[in-house]
Short mmCIF file of C-alpha atoms in Angstrom, two decimals:
data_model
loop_
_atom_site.label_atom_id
_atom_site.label_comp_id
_atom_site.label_asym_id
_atom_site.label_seq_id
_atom_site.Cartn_x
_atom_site.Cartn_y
_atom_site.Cartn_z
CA UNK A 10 7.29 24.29 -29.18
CA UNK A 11 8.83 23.51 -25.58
CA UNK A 12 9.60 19.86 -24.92
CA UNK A 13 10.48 17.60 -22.68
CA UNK A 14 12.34 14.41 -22.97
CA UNK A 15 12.94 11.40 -21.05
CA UNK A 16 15.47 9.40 -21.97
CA UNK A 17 15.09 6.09 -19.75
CA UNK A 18 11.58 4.50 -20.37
CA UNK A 19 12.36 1.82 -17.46
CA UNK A 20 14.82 1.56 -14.71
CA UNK A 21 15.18 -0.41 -11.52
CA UNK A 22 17.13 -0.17 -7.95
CA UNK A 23 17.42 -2.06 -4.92
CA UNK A 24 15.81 -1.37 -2.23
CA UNK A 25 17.46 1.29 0.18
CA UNK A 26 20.10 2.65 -2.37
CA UNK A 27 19.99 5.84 -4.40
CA UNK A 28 18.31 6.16 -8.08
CA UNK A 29 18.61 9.12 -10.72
CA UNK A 30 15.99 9.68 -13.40
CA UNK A 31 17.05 11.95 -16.13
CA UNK A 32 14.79 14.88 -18.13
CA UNK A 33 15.97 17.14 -20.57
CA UNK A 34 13.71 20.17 -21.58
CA UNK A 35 13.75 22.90 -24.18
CA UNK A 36 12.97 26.47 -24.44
CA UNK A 37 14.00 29.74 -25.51
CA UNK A 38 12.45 31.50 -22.31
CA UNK A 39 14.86 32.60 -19.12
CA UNK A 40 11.18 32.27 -16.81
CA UNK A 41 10.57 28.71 -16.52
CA UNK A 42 9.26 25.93 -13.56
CA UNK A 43 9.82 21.82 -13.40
CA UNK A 44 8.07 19.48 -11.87
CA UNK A 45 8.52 15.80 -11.08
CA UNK A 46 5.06 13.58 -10.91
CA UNK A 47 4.57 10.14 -9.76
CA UNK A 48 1.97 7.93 -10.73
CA UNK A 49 1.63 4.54 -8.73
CA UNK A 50 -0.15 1.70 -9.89
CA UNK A 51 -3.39 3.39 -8.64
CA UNK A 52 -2.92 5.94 -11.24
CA UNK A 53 -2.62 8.94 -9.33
CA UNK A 54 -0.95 11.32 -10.40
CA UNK A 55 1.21 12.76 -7.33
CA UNK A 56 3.56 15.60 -7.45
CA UNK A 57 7.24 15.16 -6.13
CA UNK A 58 9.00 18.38 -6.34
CA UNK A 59 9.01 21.63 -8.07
CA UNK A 60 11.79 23.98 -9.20
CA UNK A 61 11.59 27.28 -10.21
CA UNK A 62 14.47 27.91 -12.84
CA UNK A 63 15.39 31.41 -11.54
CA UNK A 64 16.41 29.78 -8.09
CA UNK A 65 19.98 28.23 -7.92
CA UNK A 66 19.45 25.67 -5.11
CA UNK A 67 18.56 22.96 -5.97
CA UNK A 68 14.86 21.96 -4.50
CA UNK A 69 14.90 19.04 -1.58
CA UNK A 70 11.80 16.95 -0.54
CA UNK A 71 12.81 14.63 2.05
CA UNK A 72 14.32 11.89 -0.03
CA UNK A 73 13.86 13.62 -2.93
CA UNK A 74 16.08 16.10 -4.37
CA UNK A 75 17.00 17.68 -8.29
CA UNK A 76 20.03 18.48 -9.75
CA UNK A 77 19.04 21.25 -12.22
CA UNK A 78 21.47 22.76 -14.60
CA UNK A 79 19.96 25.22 -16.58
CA UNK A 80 22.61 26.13 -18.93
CA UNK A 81 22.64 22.41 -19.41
CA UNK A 82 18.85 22.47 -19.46
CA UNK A 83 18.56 19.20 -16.97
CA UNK A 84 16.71 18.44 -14.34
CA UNK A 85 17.32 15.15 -12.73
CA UNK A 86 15.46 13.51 -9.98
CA UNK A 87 17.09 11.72 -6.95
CA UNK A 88 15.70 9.41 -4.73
CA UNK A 89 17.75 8.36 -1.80
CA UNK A 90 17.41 5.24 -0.18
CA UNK A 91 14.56 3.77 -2.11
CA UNK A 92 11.30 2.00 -0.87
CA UNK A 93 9.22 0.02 -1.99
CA UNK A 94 6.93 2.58 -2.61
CA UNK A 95 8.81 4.47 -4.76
CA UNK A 96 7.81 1.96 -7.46
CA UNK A 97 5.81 3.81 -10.06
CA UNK A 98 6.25 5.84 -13.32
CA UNK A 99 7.73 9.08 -12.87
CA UNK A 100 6.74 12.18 -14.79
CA UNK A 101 8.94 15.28 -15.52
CA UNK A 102 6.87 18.44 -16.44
CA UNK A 103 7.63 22.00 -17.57
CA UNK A 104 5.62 24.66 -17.83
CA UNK A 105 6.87 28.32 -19.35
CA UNK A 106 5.66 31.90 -17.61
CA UNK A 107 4.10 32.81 -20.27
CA UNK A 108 2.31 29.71 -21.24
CA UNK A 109 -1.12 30.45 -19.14
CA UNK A 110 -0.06 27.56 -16.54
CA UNK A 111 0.19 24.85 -19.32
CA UNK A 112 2.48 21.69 -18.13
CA UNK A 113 4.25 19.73 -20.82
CA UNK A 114 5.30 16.19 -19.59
CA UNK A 115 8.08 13.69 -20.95
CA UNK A 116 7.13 10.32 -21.78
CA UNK A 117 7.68 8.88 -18.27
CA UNK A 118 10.37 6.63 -16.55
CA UNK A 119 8.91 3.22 -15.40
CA UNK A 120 10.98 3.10 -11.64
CA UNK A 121 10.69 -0.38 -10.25
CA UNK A 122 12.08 -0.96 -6.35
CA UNK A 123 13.14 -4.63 -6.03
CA UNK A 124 13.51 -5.82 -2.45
CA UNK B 30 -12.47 17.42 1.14
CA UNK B 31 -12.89 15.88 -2.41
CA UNK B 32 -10.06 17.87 -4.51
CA UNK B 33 -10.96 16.51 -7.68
CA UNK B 34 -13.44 14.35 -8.92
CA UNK B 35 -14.06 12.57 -12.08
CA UNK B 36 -16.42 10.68 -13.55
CA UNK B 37 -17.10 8.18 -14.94
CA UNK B 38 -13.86 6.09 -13.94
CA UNK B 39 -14.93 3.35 -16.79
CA UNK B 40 -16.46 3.74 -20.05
CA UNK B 41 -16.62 1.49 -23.20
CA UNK B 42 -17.89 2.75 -26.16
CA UNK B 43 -18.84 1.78 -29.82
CA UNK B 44 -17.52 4.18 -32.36
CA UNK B 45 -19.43 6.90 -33.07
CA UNK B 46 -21.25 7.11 -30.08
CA UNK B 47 -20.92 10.09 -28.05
CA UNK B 48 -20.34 11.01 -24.46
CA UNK B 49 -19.54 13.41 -21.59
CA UNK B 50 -16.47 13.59 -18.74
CA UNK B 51 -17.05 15.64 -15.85
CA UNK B 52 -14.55 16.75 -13.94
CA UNK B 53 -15.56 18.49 -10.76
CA UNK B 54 -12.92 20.28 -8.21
CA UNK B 55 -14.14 21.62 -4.62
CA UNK B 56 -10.61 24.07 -4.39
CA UNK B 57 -11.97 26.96 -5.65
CA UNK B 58 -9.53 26.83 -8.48
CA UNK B 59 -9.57 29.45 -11.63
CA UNK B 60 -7.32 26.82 -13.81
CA UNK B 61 -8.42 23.55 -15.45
CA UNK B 62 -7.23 21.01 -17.98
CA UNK B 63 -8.14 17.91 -19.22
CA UNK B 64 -5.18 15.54 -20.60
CA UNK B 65 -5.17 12.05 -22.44
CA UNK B 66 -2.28 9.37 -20.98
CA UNK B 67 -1.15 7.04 -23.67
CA UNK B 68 1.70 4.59 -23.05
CA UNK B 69 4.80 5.96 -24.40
CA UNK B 70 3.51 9.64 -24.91
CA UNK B 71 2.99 10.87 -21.47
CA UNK B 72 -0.27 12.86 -20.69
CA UNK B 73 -0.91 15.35 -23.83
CA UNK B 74 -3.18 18.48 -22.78
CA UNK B 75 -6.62 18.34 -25.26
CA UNK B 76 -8.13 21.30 -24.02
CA UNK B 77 -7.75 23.88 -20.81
CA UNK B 78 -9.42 26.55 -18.73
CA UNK B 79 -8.36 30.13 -17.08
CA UNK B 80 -11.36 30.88 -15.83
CA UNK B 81 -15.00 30.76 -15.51
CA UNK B 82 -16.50 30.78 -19.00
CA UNK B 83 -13.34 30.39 -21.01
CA UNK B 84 -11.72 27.60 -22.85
CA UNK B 85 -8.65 27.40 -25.05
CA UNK B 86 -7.09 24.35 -27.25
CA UNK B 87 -3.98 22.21 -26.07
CA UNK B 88 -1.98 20.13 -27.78
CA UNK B 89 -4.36 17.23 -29.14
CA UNK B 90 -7.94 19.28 -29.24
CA UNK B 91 -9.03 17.51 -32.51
CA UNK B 92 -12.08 15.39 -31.78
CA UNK B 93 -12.93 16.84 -28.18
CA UNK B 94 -15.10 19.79 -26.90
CA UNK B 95 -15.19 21.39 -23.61
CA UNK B 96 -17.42 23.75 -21.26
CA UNK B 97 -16.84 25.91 -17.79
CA UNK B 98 -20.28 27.12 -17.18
CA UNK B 99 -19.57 27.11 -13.62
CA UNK B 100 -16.16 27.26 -12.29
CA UNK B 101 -16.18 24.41 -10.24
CA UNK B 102 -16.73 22.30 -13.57
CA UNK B 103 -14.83 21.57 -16.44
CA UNK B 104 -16.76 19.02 -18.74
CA UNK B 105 -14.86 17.07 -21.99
CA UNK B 106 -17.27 15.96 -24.72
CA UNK B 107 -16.51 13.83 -27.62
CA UNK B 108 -18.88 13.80 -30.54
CA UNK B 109 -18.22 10.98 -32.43
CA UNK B 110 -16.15 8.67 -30.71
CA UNK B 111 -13.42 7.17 -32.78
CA UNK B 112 -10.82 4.16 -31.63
CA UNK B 113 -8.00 6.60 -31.81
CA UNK B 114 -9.39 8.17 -28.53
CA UNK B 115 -9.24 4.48 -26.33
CA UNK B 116 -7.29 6.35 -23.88
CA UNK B 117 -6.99 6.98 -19.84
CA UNK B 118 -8.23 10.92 -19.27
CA UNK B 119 -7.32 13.00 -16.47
CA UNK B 120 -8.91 15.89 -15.25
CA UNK B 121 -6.60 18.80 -12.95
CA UNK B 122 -6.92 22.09 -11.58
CA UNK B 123 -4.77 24.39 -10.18
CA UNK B 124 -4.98 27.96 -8.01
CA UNK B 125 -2.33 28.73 -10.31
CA UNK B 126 -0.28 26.40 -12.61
CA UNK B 127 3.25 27.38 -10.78
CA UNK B 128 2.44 25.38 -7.54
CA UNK B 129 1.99 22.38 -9.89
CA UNK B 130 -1.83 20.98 -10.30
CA UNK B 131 -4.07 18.51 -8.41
CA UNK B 132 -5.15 15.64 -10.59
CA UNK B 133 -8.47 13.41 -10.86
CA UNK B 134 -8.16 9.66 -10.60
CA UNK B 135 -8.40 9.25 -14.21
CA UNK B 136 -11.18 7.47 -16.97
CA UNK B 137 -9.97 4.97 -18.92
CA UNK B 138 -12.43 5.12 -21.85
CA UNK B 139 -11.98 2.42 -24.46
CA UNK B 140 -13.86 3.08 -28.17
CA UNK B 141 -14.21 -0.43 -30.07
#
């Protein structure tokens, strides 16, 4: 069974400077796409970014970016000079070709911007 | 320009009792999936949908049934409720899971 792990359950940054939340996945498949989900205090769930694991560049969202090494099988998310807003938990998902478009998530990061 | 709505957003109920979530997207979406959000385990899928008329079990299905009479519907019924399944419930859709999937607001159902 694929899974996905999160390794930080809470983290915090200043405002304005740069934050990484980690996610570690595994699978036996080569086909393979990652996702990053926010979900405020509103409970929304939002999606950040997406990666499909047979592209080597790294995917970029505005402020957002991933560092995915797939031998590694990481997938990081960056967020560059944090707001406010960023404060929420954060979600990575995977989801396998061949898995009729099922995502599994990690357990979440709790990402708290202090001003 | 709904995307996807659920309801209700608030339910308490005694164990045992039963009830119905409807989850209702305007997208024209073939996919759907409803998930449970505990603190600590992420969202979990229950059960999910490719299609009009079919339904297939997730991860936690025990406890939970679901219809797709209509495609634009995806409805999550629990039988008996038990207070295992106090939970928040989200409803999502998707044209096709690879572009990631739009989510409901969520029910938080609590079972006392």
């Amino acid at each position: 069974a694929q899974t996905v792990t999160q390794s930080q359950p809470e983290m915090s940054v200043q405002e304005a400077e740069t934050v990484t939340l980690s996610c570690t996945y595994d699978t036996s498949e080569s086909n393979y796409y990652l996702f990053w989900y926010k979900q405020p205090p509103s409970r929304q769930m939002i999606l950040v970014i997406r990666q499909e694991a047979y592209k080597q560049q790294n995917a970029t969202e505005n402020r957002f970016s991933v560092n995915f090494q797939k031998a590694a099988k990481s997938f990081s998310l960056k967020i560059s000079d944090s707001q406010l807003g960023d404060t929420a938990m954060y979600f990575c998902a995977f989801m396998e070709e061949t898995s009729g478009s099922r995502l599994t998530f990690g357990e979440g990061t709790q990402l708290t911007v202090n001003p | 320009n709904a995307g996807v709505t659920q309801t209700p957003k608030f339910r308490v109920l005694k164990t045992g009792q039963s009830m119905t979530l409807l989850c209702a997207q305007d997208m024209n979406h073939e996919y759907m999936y409803w998930y449970r959000q505990d603190p600590g385990m992420g969202l979990r899928l229950i059960h999910y949908s490719v299609g009009e008329g079919t339904t297939a079990k997730g991860e936690v299905p025990d406890g939970y049934n679901v219809s797709r009479l209509k495609k634009q519907n995806f409805l999550l019924g629990l039988e008996s409720a038990a207070p295992s399944q106090t939970s928040v419930y989200f409803c999502a859709s998707s044209r096709t899971g690879f572009y990631g999937y739009t989510f409901g607001s969520g029910t938080r159902l609590t079972v006392v």
